[in-house]
CSV table of C-alpha atoms in Angstrom, one decimal:
chain,number,residue,atom,x,y,z
A,1,UNK,CA,-44.1,47.6,-39.2
A,2,UNK,CA,-41.3,46.8,-41.8
A,3,UNK,CA,-43.4,47.3,-44.6
A,4,UNK,CA,-42.6,43.7,-45.9
A,5,UNK,CA,-46.2,42.4,-45.7
A,6,UNK,CA,-48.9,44.2,-47.9
A,7,UNK,CA,-52.0,42.2,-46.9
A,8,UNK,CA,-52.9,39.5,-44.3
A,9,UNK,CA,-55.9,37.3,-45.4
A,10,UNK,CA,-57.8,34.0,-44.2
A,11,UNK,CA,-55.9,30.9,-45.0
A,12,UNK,CA,-58.9,29.9,-47.3
A,13,UNK,CA,-58.8,33.0,-49.3
A,14,UNK,CA,-55.1,32.9,-50.2
A,15,UNK,CA,-55.5,31.4,-53.6
A,16,UNK,CA,-58.4,33.6,-54.8
A,17,UNK,CA,-56.8,36.9,-53.2
A,18,UNK,CA,-53.4,36.1,-54.8
A,19,UNK,CA,-55.0,35.6,-58.4
A,20,UNK,CA,-57.1,38.9,-57.9
A,21,UNK,CA,-54.0,41.0,-56.6
A,22,UNK,CA,-52.1,39.8,-59.5
A,23,UNK,CA,-54.7,40.9,-61.6
A,24,UNK,CA,-55.0,44.4,-60.4
A,25,UNK,CA,-51.4,44.8,-60.1
A,26,UNK,CA,-51.1,44.2,-63.8
A,27,UNK,CA,-53.8,46.5,-64.5
A,28,UNK,CA,-52.4,49.3,-62.1
A,29,UNK,CA,-55.5,49.2,-60.1
A,30,UNK,CA,-53.6,47.9,-57.2
A,31,UNK,CA,-50.5,50.1,-56.3
A,32,UNK,CA,-48.0,48.6,-53.8
A,33,UNK,CA,-47.7,50.6,-50.6
A,34,UNK,CA,-44.1,51.6,-49.6
A,35,UNK,CA,-43.0,53.3,-46.5
A,36,UNK,CA,-40.9,56.1,-46.9
A,37,UNK,CA,-37.4,55.8,-45.6
A,38,UNK,CA,-36.8,57.8,-42.5
A,39,UNK,CA,-33.9,60.0,-42.4
A,40,UNK,CA,-31.8,57.4,-40.3
A,41,UNK,CA,-32.3,54.8,-43.0
A,42,UNK,CA,-31.4,57.0,-45.8
A,43,UNK,CA,-28.0,58.2,-43.9
A,44,UNK,CA,-27.1,54.4,-43.0
A,45,UNK,CA,-28.3,52.8,-46.4
A,46,UNK,CA,-27.5,55.3,-49.1
A,47,UNK,CA,-24.3,56.7,-48.0
A,48,UNK,CA,-20.8,55.0,-48.2
A,49,UNK,CA,-20.0,56.2,-44.5
A,50,UNK,CA,-23.6,54.5,-43.4
A,51,UNK,CA,-22.9,51.3,-45.1
A,52,UNK,CA,-19.6,51.2,-43.4
A,53,UNK,CA,-21.2,51.3,-40.2
A,54,UNK,CA,-23.7,48.7,-41.1
A,55,UNK,CA,-21.3,46.2,-42.3
A,56,UNK,CA,-19.0,46.6,-39.4
A,57,UNK,CA,-21.8,46.0,-36.9
A,58,UNK,CA,-22.9,42.9,-39.2
A,59,UNK,CA,-19.3,41.6,-38.8
A,60,UNK,CA,-19.2,42.1,-35.1
A,61,UNK,CA,-22.6,40.3,-34.8
A,62,UNK,CA,-21.6,37.3,-37.0
A,63,UNK,CA,-17.9,37.0,-35.1
A,64,UNK,CA,-19.8,36.7,-32.0
A,65,UNK,CA,-22.3,34.0,-32.8
A,66,UNK,CA,-19.7,31.9,-35.1
A,67,UNK,CA,-16.5,32.6,-33.5
A,68,UNK,CA,-15.4,32.7,-36.9
A,69,UNK,CA,-15.9,29.1,-37.7
A,70,UNK,CA,-18.8,29.2,-40.4
A,71,UNK,CA,-17.6,30.4,-43.5
A,72,UNK,CA,-21.2,30.7,-45.1
A,73,UNK,CA,-22.2,33.9,-43.1
A,74,UNK,CA,-19.1,35.7,-44.5
A,75,UNK,CA,-20.0,34.4,-48.0
A,76,UNK,CA,-23.4,35.7,-47.8
A,77,UNK,CA,-22.1,39.1,-46.5
A,78,UNK,CA,-19.7,39.4,-49.5
A,79,UNK,CA,-22.6,38.5,-51.9
A,80,UNK,CA,-24.6,41.5,-50.6
A,81,UNK,CA,-22.0,43.8,-50.8
A,82,UNK,CA,-20.8,42.7,-54.2
A,83,UNK,CA,-24.3,43.0,-55.8
A,84,UNK,CA,-25.1,46.2,-54.4
A,85,UNK,CA,-21.8,47.7,-56.0
A,86,UNK,CA,-22.0,45.4,-59.2
A,87,UNK,CA,-25.7,44.7,-60.1
A,88,UNK,CA,-24.6,43.4,-63.6
A,89,UNK,CA,-22.4,40.5,-62.3
A,90,UNK,CA,-24.2,39.8,-59.2
A,91,UNK,CA,-25.6,36.4,-59.9
A,92,UNK,CA,-22.4,35.2,-61.4
A,93,UNK,CA,-20.5,36.0,-58.3
A,94,UNK,CA,-23.2,34.4,-56.0
A,95,UNK,CA,-22.7,31.1,-58.0
A,96,UNK,CA,-18.8,31.2,-57.6
A,97,UNK,CA,-19.4,31.8,-53.8
A,98,UNK,CA,-22.0,29.0,-53.5
A,99,UNK,CA,-19.7,26.5,-55.5
A,100,UNK,CA,-16.9,27.5,-53.1
A,101,UNK,CA,-18.7,27.2,-49.9
A,102,UNK,CA,-20.4,23.9,-51.0
A,103,UNK,CA,-16.9,22.2,-51.3
A,104,UNK,CA,-15.6,23.3,-47.6
A,105,UNK,CA,-15.1,20.7,-45.0
A,106,UNK,CA,-17.6,22.8,-42.7
A,107,UNK,CA,-20.4,22.1,-45.5
A,108,UNK,CA,-19.7,18.5,-45.7
A,109,UNK,CA,-19.8,18.5,-41.8
A,110,UNK,CA,-23.0,20.2,-41.7
A,111,UNK,CA,-24.5,18.0,-44.4
A,112,UNK,CA,-23.5,15.0,-42.3
A,113,UNK,CA,-25.2,16.4,-39.2
A,114,UNK,CA,-28.2,17.0,-41.3
A,115,UNK,CA,-28.5,13.4,-42.3
A,116,UNK,CA,-27.5,12.3,-39.1
A,117,UNK,CA,-30.6,14.3,-37.6
A,118,UNK,CA,-32.8,12.8,-40.2
A,119,UNK,CA,-31.7,9.1,-39.3
A,120,UNK,CA,-32.3,9.9,-35.6
A,121,UNK,CA,-35.8,10.9,-36.5
A,122,UNK,CA,-37.2,7.0,-36.6
A,123,UNK,CA,-36.8,4.2,-34.4
A,124,UNK,CA,-37.0,0.4,-35.6
A,125,UNK,CA,-39.4,-1.0,-33.1
A,126,UNK,CA,-42.3,-0.8,-35.3
A,127,UNK,CA,-45.3,1.7,-36.1
A,128,UNK,CA,-47.4,0.3,-33.4
A,129,UNK,CA,-45.0,-0.4,-30.8
A,130,UNK,CA,-45.3,2.9,-28.9
A,131,UNK,CA,-48.3,3.5,-26.4
A,132,UNK,CA,-50.4,6.7,-26.5
A,133,UNK,CA,-49.3,9.2,-24.0
A,134,UNK,CA,-51.5,11.8,-22.7
A,135,UNK,CA,-50.4,12.4,-19.3
A,136,UNK,CA,-46.9,12.7,-18.0
A,137,UNK,CA,-45.7,13.0,-14.3
A,138,UNK,CA,-42.6,14.6,-13.6
A,139,UNK,CA,-41.0,13.9,-10.3
A,140,UNK,CA,-38.6,16.9,-9.1
A,141,UNK,CA,-39.4,20.8,-9.6
A,142,UNK,CA,-35.7,21.7,-10.0
A,143,UNK,CA,-34.0,22.9,-13.0
A,144,UNK,CA,-34.1,19.8,-14.8
A,145,UNK,CA,-37.6,18.5,-13.6
A,146,UNK,CA,-39.2,22.3,-14.4
A,147,UNK,CA,-37.4,22.1,-18.0
A,148,UNK,CA,-38.9,18.6,-18.7
A,149,UNK,CA,-42.2,19.9,-17.7
A,150,UNK,CA,-42.0,23.0,-19.8
A,151,UNK,CA,-41.0,21.2,-23.0
A,152,UNK,CA,-43.7,18.6,-22.5
A,153,UNK,CA,-46.4,21.0,-21.4
A,154,UNK,CA,-45.6,22.9,-24.7
A,155,UNK,CA,-46.4,20.1,-26.9
A,156,UNK,CA,-50.0,19.9,-25.3
A,157,UNK,CA,-49.4,17.0,-23.0
A,158,UNK,CA,-51.0,17.2,-19.3
A,159,UNK,CA,-48.3,17.3,-16.9
A,160,UNK,CA,-47.9,16.5,-13.2
A,161,UNK,CA,-45.1,18.3,-11.6
A,162,UNK,CA,-44.6,16.8,-8.1
A,163,UNK,CA,-42.0,17.9,-5.5
A,164,UNK,CA,-41.6,18.0,-1.5
A,165,UNK,CA,-43.4,21.2,-0.7
A,166,UNK,CA,-45.2,24.1,-2.3
A,167,UNK,CA,-42.1,26.3,-2.2
A,168,UNK,CA,-40.3,23.8,-4.5
A,169,UNK,CA,-43.2,23.5,-6.7
A,170,UNK,CA,-43.6,27.3,-6.9
A,171,UNK,CA,-39.9,27.6,-7.9
A,172,UNK,CA,-40.2,24.9,-10.7
A,173,UNK,CA,-43.7,27.1,-11.7
A,174,UNK,CA,-41.6,30.3,-11.7
A,175,UNK,CA,-38.9,28.9,-14.0
A,176,UNK,CA,-41.6,27.8,-16.7
A,177,UNK,CA,-43.7,31.2,-16.4
A,178,UNK,CA,-40.3,33.3,-16.8
A,179,UNK,CA,-39.5,31.3,-19.9
A,180,UNK,CA,-42.9,31.6,-21.3
A,181,UNK,CA,-43.1,35.3,-20.6
A,182,UNK,CA,-39.7,35.8,-22.7
A,183,UNK,CA,-41.4,33.9,-25.7
A,184,UNK,CA,-44.5,35.9,-25.5
A,185,UNK,CA,-42.6,39.3,-25.1
A,186,UNK,CA,-40.5,38.1,-28.2
A,187,UNK,CA,-43.6,37.5,-30.0
A,188,UNK,CA,-42.5,33.6,-30.4
A,189,UNK,CA,-45.6,32.4,-28.5
A,190,UNK,CA,-49.2,33.8,-28.4
A,191,UNK,CA,-51.2,34.6,-25.2
A,192,UNK,CA,-53.4,31.7,-25.9
A,193,UNK,CA,-50.4,29.3,-26.2
A,194,UNK,CA,-49.2,30.7,-23.1
A,195,UNK,CA,-52.3,30.1,-21.3
A,196,UNK,CA,-52.5,26.6,-22.7
A,197,UNK,CA,-48.9,25.7,-21.4
A,198,UNK,CA,-49.7,27.1,-18.0
A,199,UNK,CA,-52.9,25.2,-17.6
A,200,UNK,CA,-51.3,22.1,-19.0
A,201,UNK,CA,-49.2,21.8,-15.8
A,202,UNK,CA,-50.7,20.7,-12.3
A,203,UNK,CA,-48.3,21.1,-9.2
A,204,UNK,CA,-48.7,18.3,-6.6
A,205,UNK,CA,-46.8,17.8,-3.3
A,206,UNK,CA,-45.9,15.1,-1.0
A,207,UNK,CA,-48.7,16.3,1.3
A,208,UNK,CA,-51.4,16.6,-1.3
A,209,UNK,CA,-54.1,14.1,-0.9
A,210,UNK,CA,-54.7,14.0,-4.6
A,211,UNK,CA,-51.3,13.1,-6.1
A,212,UNK,CA,-52.0,9.4,-5.8
A,213,UNK,CA,-55.4,9.6,-7.6
A,214,UNK,CA,-53.7,11.8,-10.3
A,215,UNK,CA,-50.9,9.4,-10.9
A,216,UNK,CA,-53.4,6.7,-11.3
A,217,UNK,CA,-54.1,8.1,-14.9
A,218,UNK,CA,-50.5,8.6,-15.6
A,219,UNK,CA,-49.0,7.2,-18.9
A,220,UNK,CA,-45.3,8.1,-18.1
A,221,UNK,CA,-43.3,9.1,-15.1
A,222,UNK,CA,-40.1,10.9,-15.8
A,223,UNK,CA,-37.9,11.2,-12.5
A,224,UNK,CA,-35.6,14.1,-12.0
A,225,UNK,CA,-34.3,13.8,-8.6
A,226,UNK,CA,-30.7,14.0,-6.9
A,227,UNK,CA,-28.4,11.3,-8.2
A,228,UNK,CA,-28.9,8.9,-5.4
A,229,UNK,CA,-29.4,5.2,-6.3
A,230,UNK,CA,-31.5,4.4,-2.8
A,231,UNK,CA,-33.6,7.6,-3.6
A,232,UNK,CA,-34.4,6.6,-6.9
A,233,UNK,CA,-35.3,3.1,-6.2
A,234,UNK,CA,-37.7,4.3,-3.5
A,235,UNK,CA,-39.3,6.4,-6.0
A,236,UNK,CA,-39.7,3.5,-8.5
A,237,UNK,CA,-41.5,1.6,-5.6
A,238,UNK,CA,-43.8,4.4,-4.6
A,239,UNK,CA,-44.7,5.1,-8.3
A,240,UNK,CA,-45.4,1.4,-9.3
A,241,UNK,CA,-47.9,1.4,-6.3
A,242,UNK,CA,-50.1,3.9,-7.6
A,243,UNK,CA,-49.7,4.0,-11.5
A,244,UNK,CA,-51.2,1.6,-13.8
A,245,UNK,CA,-49.5,-1.5,-15.2
A,246,UNK,CA,-48.8,0.1,-18.7
A,247,UNK,CA,-47.2,3.2,-17.1
A,248,UNK,CA,-43.4,3.8,-18.0
A,249,UNK,CA,-41.0,4.9,-15.7
A,250,UNK,CA,-38.1,6.9,-17.0
A,251,UNK,CA,-35.0,8.4,-14.9
A,252,UNK,CA,-33.3,11.2,-15.8
A,253,UNK,CA,-30.1,10.1,-14.1
A,254,UNK,CA,-26.8,11.4,-15.6
A,255,UNK,CA,-24.7,8.4,-14.9
A,256,UNK,CA,-26.2,5.7,-12.7
A,257,UNK,CA,-26.8,2.4,-14.6
A,258,UNK,CA,-30.6,1.8,-15.4
A,259,UNK,CA,-30.3,-1.8,-14.3
A,260,UNK,CA,-29.6,-0.9,-10.9
A,261,UNK,CA,-32.4,1.2,-10.5
A,262,UNK,CA,-34.8,-1.3,-12.0
A,263,UNK,CA,-33.4,-3.8,-9.8
A,264,UNK,CA,-36.3,-5.2,-7.4
A,265,UNK,CA,-38.9,-3.3,-9.3
A,266,UNK,CA,-42.4,-5.2,-10.0
A,267,UNK,CA,-42.3,-4.0,-13.8
A,268,UNK,CA,-38.5,-3.8,-14.6
A,269,UNK,CA,-39.7,-4.1,-18.2
A,270,UNK,CA,-41.5,-0.5,-18.1
A,271,UNK,CA,-38.1,1.3,-16.5
A,272,UNK,CA,-35.8,3.1,-18.9
A,273,UNK,CA,-33.4,5.9,-18.9
A,274,UNK,CA,-34.2,9.3,-20.4
A,275,UNK,CA,-31.0,11.5,-19.9
A,276,UNK,CA,-31.8,15.1,-20.8
A,277,UNK,CA,-29.3,17.9,-21.0
A,278,UNK,CA,-29.1,21.3,-19.2
A,279,UNK,CA,-30.8,23.7,-19.8
A,280,UNK,CA,-33.5,21.2,-21.1
A,281,UNK,CA,-35.5,23.9,-23.0
A,282,UNK,CA,-32.3,25.1,-25.2
A,283,UNK,CA,-30.5,21.4,-25.3
A,284,UNK,CA,-31.6,19.6,-28.0
A,285,UNK,CA,-30.2,16.0,-27.1
A,286,UNK,CA,-31.9,13.3,-25.4
A,287,UNK,CA,-30.0,10.0,-24.5
A,288,UNK,CA,-32.3,7.0,-24.3
A,289,UNK,CA,-30.8,4.2,-22.2
A,290,UNK,CA,-32.7,0.9,-22.0
A,291,UNK,CA,-31.4,-2.0,-19.8
A,292,UNK,CA,-31.6,-5.6,-20.8
A,293,UNK,CA,-34.8,-6.4,-19.5
A,294,UNK,CA,-36.7,-3.2,-21.0
A,295,UNK,CA,-39.6,-3.8,-23.4
A,296,UNK,CA,-39.5,-2.7,-27.0
A,297,UNK,CA,-42.8,-1.0,-26.3
A,298,UNK,CA,-40.9,1.0,-23.6
A,299,UNK,CA,-38.2,1.9,-25.9
A,300,UNK,CA,-40.5,3.2,-28.8
A,301,UNK,CA,-42.7,5.2,-26.2
A,302,UNK,CA,-39.6,6.8,-24.8
A,303,UNK,CA,-38.5,7.8,-28.3
A,304,UNK,CA,-41.6,9.1,-29.4
A,305,UNK,CA,-42.2,11.2,-26.4
A,306,UNK,CA,-38.5,12.6,-26.6
A,307,UNK,CA,-39.2,13.4,-30.2
A,308,UNK,CA,-42.6,15.2,-29.4
A,309,UNK,CA,-40.6,17.2,-27.0
A,310,UNK,CA,-38.5,18.4,-29.7
A,311,UNK,CA,-35.4,16.4,-28.8
A,312,UNK,CA,-32.9,14.5,-31.3
A,313,UNK,CA,-32.9,11.1,-29.5
A,314,UNK,CA,-30.1,8.8,-29.6
A,315,UNK,CA,-30.2,5.2,-28.1
A,316,UNK,CA,-27.1,4.1,-26.1
A,317,UNK,CA,-26.1,1.2,-24.0
A,318,UNK,CA,-26.6,1.0,-20.3
A,319,UNK,CA,-23.3,1.7,-19.1
A,320,UNK,CA,-22.0,4.2,-16.1
A,321,UNK,CA,-22.1,7.5,-17.7
A,322,UNK,CA,-23.9,6.3,-20.7
A,323,UNK,CA,-22.2,8.0,-23.7
A,324,UNK,CA,-21.9,11.7,-23.7
A,325,UNK,CA,-21.1,11.9,-20.0
A,326,UNK,CA,-18.8,8.8,-20.3
A,327,UNK,CA,-16.8,11.0,-23.1
A,328,UNK,CA,-16.8,13.9,-20.6
A,329,UNK,CA,-15.5,12.2,-17.7
A,330,UNK,CA,-11.8,12.0,-19.3
A,331,UNK,CA,-12.4,15.4,-20.7
A,332,UNK,CA,-13.0,16.9,-17.4
A,333,UNK,CA,-10.0,15.0,-15.6
A,334,UNK,CA,-7.6,16.4,-18.3
A,335,UNK,CA,-9.2,19.9,-17.6
A,336,UNK,CA,-8.2,19.7,-14.0
A,337,UNK,CA,-4.6,18.0,-15.1
A,338,UNK,CA,-4.5,21.3,-17.2
A,339,UNK,CA,-5.4,23.7,-14.5
A,340,UNK,CA,-2.8,21.8,-12.3
A,341,UNK,CA,-0.1,22.5,-14.8
A,342,UNK,CA,-0.7,26.2,-14.4
A,343,UNK,CA,-3.4,27.0,-17.4
A,344,UNK,CA,-5.2,30.2,-16.4
A,345,UNK,CA,-9.4,29.6,-16.3
A,346,UNK,CA,-10.2,32.4,-18.9
A,347,UNK,CA,-7.3,31.3,-21.3
A,348,UNK,CA,-8.4,27.6,-21.0
A,349,UNK,CA,-12.1,28.5,-22.0
A,350,UNK,CA,-11.0,30.6,-24.7
A,351,UNK,CA,-8.5,27.8,-26.0
A,352,UNK,CA,-11.4,25.3,-26.5
A,353,UNK,CA,-13.8,27.9,-27.8
A,354,UNK,CA,-11.2,28.8,-30.4
A,355,UNK,CA,-11.0,24.9,-31.4
A,356,UNK,CA,-14.9,25.2,-31.8
A,357,UNK,CA,-16.5,24.1,-28.9
A,358,UNK,CA,-19.8,26.3,-28.0
A,359,UNK,CA,-18.5,26.9,-24.5
A,360,UNK,CA,-15.1,26.4,-22.9
A,361,UNK,CA,-14.8,23.8,-20.3
A,362,UNK,CA,-14.6,25.7,-17.2
A,363,UNK,CA,-17.8,27.6,-18.2
A,364,UNK,CA,-19.6,24.2,-19.2
A,365,UNK,CA,-18.7,23.2,-15.6
A,366,UNK,CA,-20.6,26.0,-14.1
A,367,UNK,CA,-23.4,25.8,-16.4
A,368,UNK,CA,-24.0,22.2,-15.6
A,369,UNK,CA,-23.2,22.7,-11.9
A,370,UNK,CA,-20.1,21.8,-10.1
A,371,UNK,CA,-21.9,19.4,-7.9
A,372,UNK,CA,-23.2,17.6,-10.9
A,373,UNK,CA,-19.9,17.5,-12.6
A,374,UNK,CA,-18.0,16.6,-9.4
A,375,UNK,CA,-20.4,13.8,-8.7
A,376,UNK,CA,-20.6,12.2,-12.4
A,377,UNK,CA,-16.4,12.6,-12.3
A,378,UNK,CA,-16.3,10.7,-8.8
A,379,UNK,CA,-18.8,8.1,-10.1
A,380,UNK,CA,-17.1,7.3,-13.3
A,381,UNK,CA,-13.5,7.2,-11.5
A,382,UNK,CA,-15.0,4.4,-9.2
A,383,UNK,CA,-16.7,2.8,-12.4
A,384,UNK,CA,-15.3,0.9,-15.2
A,385,UNK,CA,-13.3,3.6,-16.9
A,386,UNK,CA,-10.1,2.4,-15.3
A,387,UNK,CA,-6.8,4.3,-16.1
A,388,UNK,CA,-8.7,6.4,-18.5
A,389,UNK,CA,-9.9,8.4,-15.5
A,390,UNK,CA,-6.2,8.7,-14.3
A,391,UNK,CA,-4.0,11.8,-15.0
A,392,UNK,CA,-5.9,14.7,-13.1
A,393,UNK,CA,-7.3,15.5,-9.8
A,394,UNK,CA,-11.1,16.0,-9.6
A,395,UNK,CA,-10.9,16.9,-6.0
A,396,UNK,CA,-10.5,20.4,-7.6
A,397,UNK,CA,-14.5,20.3,-7.9
A,398,UNK,CA,-15.2,18.2,-4.8
A,399,UNK,CA,-13.7,20.9,-2.7
A,400,UNK,CA,-15.4,23.5,-4.5
A,401,UNK,CA,-18.9,21.8,-3.5
A,402,UNK,CA,-17.9,21.9,0.0
A,403,UNK,CA,-17.4,25.4,-0.2
A,404,UNK,CA,-20.9,25.9,-1.6
A,405,UNK,CA,-19.4,27.0,-5.1
A,406,UNK,CA,-22.0,25.3,-7.1
A,407,UNK,CA,-21.6,27.3,-10.3
A,408,UNK,CA,-24.0,29.5,-12.0
A,409,UNK,CA,-27.1,28.5,-10.1
A,410,UNK,CA,-25.5,29.4,-6.8
A,411,UNK,CA,-23.8,32.6,-8.2
A,412,UNK,CA,-20.4,31.2,-7.6
A,413,UNK,CA,-18.7,28.6,-9.2
A,414,UNK,CA,-15.3,28.9,-11.2
A,415,UNK,CA,-16.6,32.4,-12.2
A,416,UNK,CA,-18.4,34.7,-9.9
A,417,UNK,CA,-22.0,35.8,-11.5
A,418,UNK,CA,-23.2,39.3,-11.7
A,419,UNK,CA,-26.9,39.7,-10.6
A,420,UNK,CA,-29.4,40.4,-13.5
A,421,UNK,CA,-29.5,39.5,-17.2
A,422,UNK,CA,-26.2,41.8,-17.9
A,423,UNK,CA,-24.2,40.6,-14.9
A,424,UNK,CA,-20.6,40.0,-15.9
A,425,UNK,CA,-18.8,36.9,-14.9
A,426,UNK,CA,-15.5,37.4,-13.3
A,427,UNK,CA,-12.9,35.4,-11.3
A,428,UNK,CA,-12.9,36.8,-7.9
A,429,UNK,CA,-9.7,37.1,-5.5
A,430,UNK,CA,-10.9,33.8,-3.4
A,431,UNK,CA,-11.4,31.8,-6.5
A,432,UNK,CA,-7.6,33.1,-7.8
A,433,UNK,CA,-6.1,32.0,-4.4
A,434,UNK,CA,-8.0,28.5,-4.4
A,435,UNK,CA,-6.7,27.9,-8.0
A,436,UNK,CA,-3.1,29.0,-7.1
A,437,UNK,CA,-3.1,26.5,-4.3
A,438,UNK,CA,-4.1,23.7,-6.5
A,439,UNK,CA,-1.3,24.3,-9.1
A,440,UNK,CA,1.6,22.2,-8.8
A,441,UNK,CA,3.8,23.6,-11.7
A,442,UNK,CA,3.5,26.1,-14.6
A,443,UNK,CA,4.1,24.7,-17.9
A,444,UNK,CA,3.1,27.8,-19.7
A,445,UNK,CA,0.8,25.7,-21.9
A,446,UNK,CA,0.1,27.0,-25.2
A,447,UNK,CA,-3.5,27.3,-26.8
A,448,UNK,CA,-2.6,24.3,-29.2
A,449,UNK,CA,-1.1,22.3,-26.3
A,450,UNK,CA,-4.5,22.7,-24.1
A,451,UNK,CA,-6.3,21.9,-27.3
A,452,UNK,CA,-4.5,18.8,-28.1
A,453,UNK,CA,-4.5,17.6,-24.4
A,454,UNK,CA,-8.3,17.9,-23.6
A,455,UNK,CA,-9.8,17.1,-27.2
A,456,UNK,CA,-7.5,13.9,-27.6
A,457,UNK,CA,-8.9,12.5,-24.3
A,458,UNK,CA,-12.4,13.4,-25.4
A,459,UNK,CA,-12.0,11.7,-29.0
A,460,UNK,CA,-10.3,8.6,-27.5
A,461,UNK,CA,-13.3,8.0,-25.2
A,462,UNK,CA,-15.8,8.5,-27.8
A,463,UNK,CA,-13.6,6.0,-30.0
A,464,UNK,CA,-13.9,3.5,-27.1
A,465,UNK,CA,-17.5,3.9,-26.9
A,466,UNK,CA,-18.0,2.8,-30.5
A,467,UNK,CA,-15.5,-0.1,-29.9
A,468,UNK,CA,-17.5,-1.4,-26.9
A,469,UNK,CA,-20.8,-1.0,-28.8
A,470,UNK,CA,-22.2,1.9,-26.4
A,471,UNK,CA,-23.4,3.5,-29.4
A,472,UNK,CA,-24.6,1.8,-32.7
A,473,UNK,CA,-22.5,3.7,-35.0
A,474,UNK,CA,-20.3,6.9,-35.7
A,475,UNK,CA,-23.3,8.7,-36.9
A,476,UNK,CA,-25.0,8.4,-33.3
A,477,UNK,CA,-21.8,9.4,-31.7
A,478,UNK,CA,-21.6,12.4,-34.0
A,479,UNK,CA,-24.8,13.6,-33.0
A,480,UNK,CA,-24.6,12.8,-29.7
A,481,UNK,CA,-21.4,14.9,-29.0
A,482,UNK,CA,-22.4,17.8,-31.2
A,483,UNK,CA,-26.1,18.5,-29.5
A,484,UNK,CA,-25.1,17.3,-26.0
A,485,UNK,CA,-22.0,19.3,-25.1
């Protein structure tokens, strides 16, 4: 449609057709077909006024996507603008821009992230340590479970999606269908791939007579149910009774130590943590958490399954909160302290986005779920972090859970979410009154003060994780916090 492609040929014929096309172009036998410009394109591309309109729109789009934190897009724009006006020296200008950008701290940081991602692609358990995984069962068809099922089915793996009843299964399957329909509409997925993904998922309920038979052929079970230790231990026992001896049990807990879940299991060496981040299809990080008794085969298999799902995997120590959530604990405590000191929610969100975070902490809590954030905060407060979880008041979110304000998924969290794709998020009068009752003093904090208070807690806990050998090295720490928050 755009006129960028002149010919499409079978892969086997590419070389022969390319050679013949070059010969025909040289002889004049083949003439490139160029679509004539529409009057709108001529107006936009060939007039100074039209170009200004285009560049203004491009600047707005880049600013929206980068928040002004990446210099390279602006350098690219400058090269194109300069090249159009100065064709004789455009390449010299481009060389200068490239040299300037290559020496920026942003370039150094991005190269470091790229090198870190490359390091995370391999494990050191041996090439033959991982077991082949042809079928994965996912326990729980909520947003997390359905997301895990989606990224697994997309890689051609048979998925059993199990929940209490048909209604829960249908919600999970609808979540996947809607995501695949969007990909199909945007031409990021073929109809054939859409059909294959759909057929790779088998829904099962507690009442289904066949679920035990299906689980008998399962190589890995990934549990994604509510954060309750007794429930998770019961699921381990139920699964071990019907799965083969080699079957790996992975729990998607966000904070509960894996050793506690494995305690009393028949095959504790097969139990491991695989902590995904929400929403699973778009969040690239996967924390893999072995307990002391986890076998190398289980570790290697979990790593390779995660990599196949398209995740960047990091191995972290089995402690409360693991790594990313352990760092987010003091971070969220300080967020509550800043709110208590009079910081407006929208100003607080903006300050952290201006610092460079992809979303502000208030939006982050709504996206993850106020109930999940509250549970993790309370869990970590009662765990081993001690005074590092002091200074704030996590009851801010506990009271919201009691009111049913669970975040974006319920339509009401710190923000109220409008219906539909274009529904705007606002702060309603009831939330304003609730926050006002929580505030104990107004320090009139500046953006810099909010950034310093919150980010210092975040960085301090990351340093403690390195000191306590929760992460292997600083590269693992960087990758975890860049891709997990």
